[in-house]
Amino acid sequence: MSSLVLSFEEMEQSQLLLVGGKGLNLGELTNIHGVEVPEGFSVTTVGFQRAVEQNEVYDALLNQLAMLKPEDRDQIGEICRKIRGVLLDVTIPSEVVKAVTHYLSRFGVENAYAVRSSATAEDLPHASFAGQQDTYLNIIGRESILKHISKCWASLFTERAVIYRMQNGFDHRQVHISVIIQRMVSPQVSGILFTADPVSSNRKVVSIDAGFGLGEALVSGLVSADHYKVQDGIIVNKRIANKKLAIHGRNGRGTETQSILPDQQKEQALTDQHIVQLARIGRQIESHFGSPQDIEWCLEGDTFYIVQSRPITTLFPIPEAADGDNRVYISVGHQQMMTDAMKPLGLSFFLLTTPAPMRVAGGRLFVDVTPRLASAANRQMFIDTLGKSEPLVKDALSTILERDNFIKTIDDEPMPVPSKESVDPIDSDPVIVSDLIKRSETSIEELNQTIQTKSGSELVDFISEDIQELKKILFDPVSSRVIMAGMDAAFWINDHMYEWLGEKNVADTLSQSVPNNITSEMGLALMDVADAIRPHHGVIEYLRLVKDDQFLEKLVTIDGGKEARESIEAFLTKYGMRCSGEIDISRARWSEKPEELIPMILTNIKNFEPHASQRKFEQGRLEAIHKEQEVLERLKALPDGEQKAIETKKRIDIIRNFSGYREYPKYGMIHRYFVYKQAMLREAEQLVQHNVLNEKEDIFYLTFEELRDVVRTHELDEGLIRERKADYTLYEKLTPPRVITSDGEVLTGEYKRDNLPAGAIVGLAVSSGVIEGRARVIVNMEDADLEEGDILITKFTDPSWTPLFVSIKGLVTEVGGLMTHGAVIAREYGLPAVVGVERATERIQDGQRIRVHGTEGYIEIV
């Protein structure tokens, strides 16, 4: 055995850097008893490195490539073309040629081989890189194989492979390539097997695609495939395709496409017996690798040959359960309007804050709702209540309940329904809200003072104790009653006004410009910052060029900069603890990265006249007052109208006095989180000085309890931090499901709607009105460049997005419900809004003219 060429049998698990992910997996497959793998060998990365190590042109081109970003497509394409030319012309080292010749004589030089690339950053658990390098089929003869080894080396620098590496953070110099030479088989049928259904993600379903001839026809998309699904050894679904073409090896070399006879085109490619046998082989391979696999296979005679297996990297992890029973989980991120992955410290703080039965998976939080669904007496009430704000979740859960015996039913007693008197406060006295806010502010002031005196283990213990105070404030019964009263009043108004007056969503207008909404006030406050800066043109020009977070220090050197800085700092004093994804304590806050505010400030300067915030708030307040007067007058004209008006007025007062408070508890929680974070980072600086941490931000990759131990012992396994960072990188790329089962099945749910216009994009109506305008698709808030009248299309909006709401005329999000942040603020600002729109940022193009029907819940492309 040499380091230049290794047969599959000679490969060891530790040799990823020699044979690449694809080669390593083939070596593993060869060692699985009962799994047939066509024999072959790998020209290792050592051969590739020897071929290029003295090549100055190659080295210079790599230096040029390292300076580019994924968006520099033209330059990337030109440099890649030159690198491929160098690699095609490079001399293969004589010792590599000698080793290849030896292995070909061993396996049969006259045989046809597949020559396939295997990069060291390929077919990995966290990045598949599938299809990024080239494969050549039916290659015969030593000289031809050597020529195609050079082609595989060159394919390391196809434009698609280079851009994919850039996007996934791989250094081109650290990625090397080996080349697999594997004996070809001549299959009647071939295809792909997934040991987890790639559509539903159900780990109990094996999904098989099959077509005649070589699998290249399926992989390239040349033909449609038969599709079979197997669960627990039973075929549960079959779809037979019309297979018109097949690829076969040519007698000389290479491949050719052949037509399939008409009477064979509709034949089932695999017999039922073969389907079940193949599924069993797939499960055996999955068990060996310990994770769901994407497997390439072919059938020659009566033997299945496995030619590749790689991890399925797109599956969302399943939350861990304490038992083996079927479970159902609902995403917390979809409720909190933050579906991004969270770091371990952020996850642990949220878990410490909430009493809900939560589980962690893929860097996200999920609530286990199995007990609620198991309750025969209460599950329908639970689903119906959830369905008011989350119809997609309701539909997904209803689908699960329709399946016999997935959830074991428990016969129990109905939960007592609280009387209205026990839910609503006695009256709508606004002093109740003022007192709750004052209590929270006083508590945070005391926290700020006390925490400055703490350090070491005493600090961590103090934070642990203070979280109990946070929970008391968050779950104060009076606070909960105020929030529920505001929500119930809005539901009551909408239901009764539709019944009595035939008008939908009346509460939306009545909710505009309510007092004490800390989040909507934040958006208006940033408009006031723009007012302070607007007269100073030198400041505006300076802000347009800012690239770093030290800009406030330099601002005072510019005419008008002192006033601008004071205005920004005043804003940060009240709102600087906020940021995008704020429920994750590890996220950088506006106080830490104030430059994130600059695009929003500049947008406000461009789009508004001075004092626009007061006018905007007053306009909403007057519209709400006029709507109240109109509704009450119309009610009085009805039979029993005076009583209806009295009942309605009571609910309107509750909406006006209480609904603004709904945003405050989260503001208080985030404020407290920021105080904790600042103190923990000060402690982390001490750990860096004592060489316990490499950098203070490493604490974000520890849970709170792990941090407690590190502070106490001054000991930390560096490998743990590296592992957590790699996990987080993987989790960032995953899309969390709204609903997932313990089988890993993702249920998306559907909107049940009729009589919609053709081509309508459906979502949940959350804020009334119809608006037409230009769609601005914005995924990252810092990329926002809005004109007044634009309609914002994004994945989700948490409170940090609120300053953008003042510039838009409508809102569409992929995530959200009736009472989530974006919906609440849209109603207060009077913006037509539709949320919960699946793949909105893909289905609506930036710049398209669209019409948002906020009352009916759909979007039209105009």
mmCIF file with all atom_site columns, C-alpha atoms in Angstrom, residues 470-563:
data_model
loop_
_atom_site.group_PDB
_atom_site.id
_atom_site.type_symbol
_atom_site.label_atom_id
_atom_site.label_alt_id
_atom_site.label_comp_id
_atom_site.label_asym_id
_atom_site.label_entity_id
_atom_site.label_seq_id
_atom_site.pdbx_PDB_ins_code
_atom_site.Cartn_x
_atom_site.Cartn_y
_atom_site.Cartn_z
_atom_site.occupancy
_atom_site.B_iso_or_equiv
_atom_site.pdbx_formal_charge
_atom_site.auth_seq_id
_atom_site.auth_comp_id
_atom_site.auth_asym_id
_atom_site.auth_atom_id
_atom_site.pdbx_PDB_model_num
ATOM 1  C CA . LEU A 1 470 ? -37.513 37.745 34.871 1.00 0.00 ? 470 LEU A CA 1
ATOM 2  C CA . LYS A 1 471 ? -39.946 34.833 34.823 1.00 0.00 ? 471 LYS A CA 1
ATOM 3  C CA . LYS A 1 472 ? -42.080 36.438 37.548 1.00 0.00 ? 472 LYS A CA 1
ATOM 4  C CA . ILE A 1 473 ? -42.393 39.588 35.450 1.00 0.00 ? 473 ILE A CA 1
ATOM 5  C CA . LEU A 1 474 ? -42.951 37.738 32.156 1.00 0.00 ? 474 LEU A CA 1
ATOM 6  C CA . PHE A 1 475 ? -45.643 35.468 33.551 1.00 0.00 ? 475 PHE A CA 1
ATOM 7  C CA . ASP A 1 476 ? -47.246 37.912 35.977 1.00 0.00 ? 476 ASP A CA 1
ATOM 8  C CA . PRO A 1 477 ? -50.968 36.968 36.047 1.00 0.00 ? 477 PRO A CA 1
ATOM 9  C CA . VAL A 1 478 ? -52.022 40.613 35.678 1.00 0.00 ? 478 VAL A CA 1
ATOM 10 C CA . SER A 1 479 ? -49.701 41.032 32.689 1.00 0.00 ? 479 SER A CA 1
ATOM 11 C CA . SER A 1 480 ? -51.117 37.885 31.072 1.00 0.00 ? 480 SER A CA 1
ATOM 12 C CA . ARG A 1 481 ? -54.690 39.035 31.688 1.00 0.00 ? 481 ARG A CA 1
ATOM 13 C CA . VAL A 1 482 ? -53.984 42.413 30.049 1.00 0.00 ? 482 VAL A CA 1
ATOM 14 C CA . ILE A 1 483 ? -52.505 40.738 26.952 1.00 0.00 ? 483 ILE A CA 1
ATOM 15 C CA . MET A 1 484 ? -55.296 38.161 26.697 1.00 0.00 ? 484 MET A CA 1
ATOM 16 C CA . ALA A 1 485 ? -57.941 40.846 27.201 1.00 0.00 ? 485 ALA A CA 1
ATOM 17 C CA . GLY A 1 486 ? -56.545 42.842 24.275 1.00 0.00 ? 486 GLY A CA 1
ATOM 18 C CA . MET A 1 487 ? -56.462 39.769 22.031 1.00 0.00 ? 487 MET A CA 1
ATOM 19 C CA . ASP A 1 488 ? -59.918 38.575 23.079 1.00 0.00 ? 488 ASP A CA 1
ATOM 20 C CA . ALA A 1 489 ? -61.371 42.042 22.531 1.00 0.00 ? 489 ALA A CA 1
ATOM 21 C CA . ALA A 1 490 ? -59.944 42.114 18.989 1.00 0.00 ? 490 ALA A CA 1
ATOM 22 C CA . PHE A 1 491 ? -61.364 38.671 18.215 1.00 0.00 ? 491 PHE A CA 1
ATOM 23 C CA . TRP A 1 492 ? -64.727 39.705 19.724 1.00 0.00 ? 492 TRP A CA 1
ATOM 24 C CA . ILE A 1 493 ? -64.839 42.899 17.654 1.00 0.00 ? 493 ILE A CA 1
ATOM 25 C CA . ASN A 1 494 ? -63.970 41.105 14.415 1.00 0.00 ? 494 ASN A CA 1
ATOM 26 C CA . ASP A 1 495 ? -66.504 38.310 14.984 1.00 0.00 ? 495 ASP A CA 1
ATOM 27 C CA . HIS A 1 496 ? -69.393 40.557 16.071 1.00 0.00 ? 496 HIS A CA 1
ATOM 28 C CA . MET A 1 497 ? -68.842 43.375 13.584 1.00 0.00 ? 497 MET A CA 1
ATOM 29 C CA . TYR A 1 498 ? -68.853 40.823 10.783 1.00 0.00 ? 498 TYR A CA 1
ATOM 30 C CA . GLU A 1 499 ? -72.024 39.273 12.210 1.00 0.00 ? 499 GLU A CA 1
ATOM 31 C CA . TRP A 1 500 ? -73.801 42.586 12.931 1.00 0.00 ? 500 TRP A CA 1
ATOM 32 C CA . LEU A 1 501 ? -72.414 44.905 10.233 1.00 0.00 ? 501 LEU A CA 1
ATOM 33 C CA . GLY A 1 502 ? -71.057 42.523 7.587  1.00 0.00 ? 502 GLY A CA 1
ATOM 34 C CA . GLU A 1 503 ? -67.584 44.122 7.816  1.00 0.00 ? 503 GLU A CA 1
ATOM 35 C CA . LYS A 1 504 ? -64.357 42.132 8.183  1.00 0.00 ? 504 LYS A CA 1
ATOM 36 C CA . ASN A 1 505 ? -61.409 42.824 10.471 1.00 0.00 ? 505 ASN A CA 1
ATOM 37 C CA . VAL A 1 506 ? -62.730 46.026 12.031 1.00 0.00 ? 506 VAL A CA 1
ATOM 38 C CA . ALA A 1 507 ? -60.282 45.643 14.936 1.00 0.00 ? 507 ALA A CA 1
ATOM 39 C CA . ASP A 1 508 ? -57.381 46.284 12.549 1.00 0.00 ? 508 ASP A CA 1
ATOM 40 C CA . THR A 1 509 ? -58.345 49.935 12.131 1.00 0.00 ? 509 THR A CA 1
ATOM 41 C CA . LEU A 1 510 ? -59.255 50.333 15.796 1.00 0.00 ? 510 LEU A CA 1
ATOM 42 C CA . SER A 1 511 ? -55.751 49.094 16.740 1.00 0.00 ? 511 SER A CA 1
ATOM 43 C CA . GLN A 1 512 ? -53.904 51.886 14.948 1.00 0.00 ? 512 GLN A CA 1
ATOM 44 C CA . SER A 1 513 ? -51.621 54.171 16.992 1.00 0.00 ? 513 SER A CA 1
ATOM 45 C CA . VAL A 1 514 ? -52.470 52.703 20.390 1.00 0.00 ? 514 VAL A CA 1
ATOM 46 C CA . PRO A 1 515 ? -50.423 54.002 23.342 1.00 0.00 ? 515 PRO A CA 1
ATOM 47 C CA . ASN A 1 516 ? -47.638 52.094 25.121 1.00 0.00 ? 516 ASN A CA 1
ATOM 48 C CA . ASN A 1 517 ? -46.502 50.007 22.148 1.00 0.00 ? 517 ASN A CA 1
ATOM 49 C CA . ILE A 1 518 ? -42.763 50.079 22.773 1.00 0.00 ? 518 ILE A CA 1
ATOM 50 C CA . THR A 1 519 ? -41.976 48.507 19.397 1.00 0.00 ? 519 THR A CA 1
ATOM 51 C CA . SER A 1 520 ? -44.020 50.796 17.152 1.00 0.00 ? 520 SER A CA 1
ATOM 52 C CA . GLU A 1 521 ? -42.750 53.775 19.172 1.00 0.00 ? 521 GLU A CA 1
ATOM 53 C CA . MET A 1 522 ? -39.226 52.596 18.289 1.00 0.00 ? 522 MET A CA 1
ATOM 54 C CA . GLY A 1 523 ? -39.940 52.940 14.573 1.00 0.00 ? 523 GLY A CA 1
ATOM 55 C CA . LEU A 1 524 ? -41.235 56.478 15.093 1.00 0.00 ? 524 LEU A CA 1
ATOM 56 C CA . ALA A 1 525 ? -38.257 57.349 17.316 1.00 0.00 ? 525 ALA A CA 1
ATOM 57 C CA . LEU A 1 526 ? -35.834 56.489 14.512 1.00 0.00 ? 526 LEU A CA 1
ATOM 58 C CA . MET A 1 527 ? -37.745 58.924 12.300 1.00 0.00 ? 527 MET A CA 1
ATOM 59 C CA . ASP A 1 528 ? -36.967 61.573 14.942 1.00 0.00 ? 528 ASP A CA 1
ATOM 60 C CA . VAL A 1 529 ? -33.267 60.647 14.702 1.00 0.00 ? 529 VAL A CA 1
ATOM 61 C CA . ALA A 1 530 ? -33.510 61.352 10.975 1.00 0.00 ? 530 ALA A CA 1
ATOM 62 C CA . ASP A 1 531 ? -34.993 64.771 11.808 1.00 0.00 ? 531 ASP A CA 1
ATOM 63 C CA . ALA A 1 532 ? -31.951 65.607 13.939 1.00 0.00 ? 532 ALA A CA 1
ATOM 64 C CA . ILE A 1 533 ? -29.549 64.635 11.136 1.00 0.00 ? 533 ILE A CA 1
ATOM 65 C CA . ARG A 1 534 ? -31.456 65.916 8.096  1.00 0.00 ? 534 ARG A CA 1
ATOM 66 C CA . PRO A 1 535 ? -30.244 69.569 8.243  1.00 0.00 ? 535 PRO A CA 1
ATOM 67 C CA . HIS A 1 536 ? -26.570 68.534 8.289  1.00 0.00 ? 536 HIS A CA 1
ATOM 68 C CA . HIS A 1 537 ? -25.527 67.504 4.760  1.00 0.00 ? 537 HIS A CA 1
ATOM 69 C CA . GLY A 1 538 ? -21.944 66.750 5.815  1.00 0.00 ? 538 GLY A CA 1
ATOM 70 C CA . VAL A 1 539 ? -23.215 64.235 8.378  1.00 0.00 ? 539 VAL A CA 1
ATOM 71 C CA . ILE A 1 540 ? -25.453 62.592 5.770  1.00 0.00 ? 540 ILE A CA 1
ATOM 72 C CA . GLU A 1 541 ? -22.550 62.201 3.332  1.00 0.00 ? 541 GLU A CA 1
ATOM 73 C CA . TYR A 1 542 ? -20.361 60.800 6.125  1.00 0.00 ? 542 TYR A CA 1
ATOM 74 C CA . LEU A 1 543 ? -23.004 58.236 7.102  1.00 0.00 ? 543 LEU A CA 1
ATOM 75 C CA . ARG A 1 544 ? -23.334 57.071 3.490  1.00 0.00 ? 544 ARG A CA 1
ATOM 76 C CA . LEU A 1 545 ? -19.662 56.077 3.543  1.00 0.00 ? 545 LEU A CA 1
ATOM 77 C CA . VAL A 1 546 ? -19.543 54.438 7.001  1.00 0.00 ? 546 VAL A CA 1
ATOM 78 C CA . LYS A 1 547 ? -18.104 50.920 7.002  1.00 0.00 ? 547 LYS A CA 1
ATOM 79 C CA . ASP A 1 548 ? -17.308 50.242 10.676 1.00 0.00 ? 548 ASP A CA 1
ATOM 80 C CA . ASP A 1 549 ? -18.857 50.410 14.140 1.00 0.00 ? 549 ASP A CA 1
ATOM 81 C CA . GLN A 1 550 ? -16.546 53.203 15.354 1.00 0.00 ? 550 GLN A CA 1
ATOM 82 C CA . PHE A 1 551 ? -18.333 55.846 13.324 1.00 0.00 ? 551 PHE A CA 1
ATOM 83 C CA . LEU A 1 552 ? -19.894 57.551 16.375 1.00 0.00 ? 552 LEU A CA 1
ATOM 84 C CA . GLU A 1 553 ? -16.482 58.539 17.718 1.00 0.00 ? 553 GLU A CA 1
ATOM 85 C CA . LYS A 1 554 ? -15.511 60.234 14.442 1.00 0.00 ? 554 LYS A CA 1
ATOM 86 C CA . LEU A 1 555 ? -18.945 61.796 13.947 1.00 0.00 ? 555 LEU A CA 1
ATOM 87 C CA . VAL A 1 556 ? -18.296 64.690 16.344 1.00 0.00 ? 556 VAL A CA 1
ATOM 88 C CA . THR A 1 557 ? -15.534 66.060 14.063 1.00 0.00 ? 557 THR A CA 1
ATOM 89 C CA . ILE A 1 558 ? -18.128 66.952 11.405 1.00 0.00 ? 558 ILE A CA 1
ATOM 90 C CA . ASP A 1 559 ? -20.328 70.039 11.446 1.00 0.00 ? 559 ASP A CA 1
ATOM 91 C CA . GLY A 1 560 ? -23.594 68.944 13.080 1.00 0.00 ? 560 GLY A CA 1
ATOM 92 C CA . GLY A 1 561 ? -22.045 65.656 14.163 1.00 0.00 ? 561 GLY A CA 1
ATOM 93 C CA . LYS A 1 562 ? -22.384 66.363 17.875 1.00 0.00 ? 562 LYS A CA 1
ATOM 94 C CA . GLU A 1 563 ? -26.178 66.753 17.574 1.00 0.00 ? 563 GLU A CA 1
#
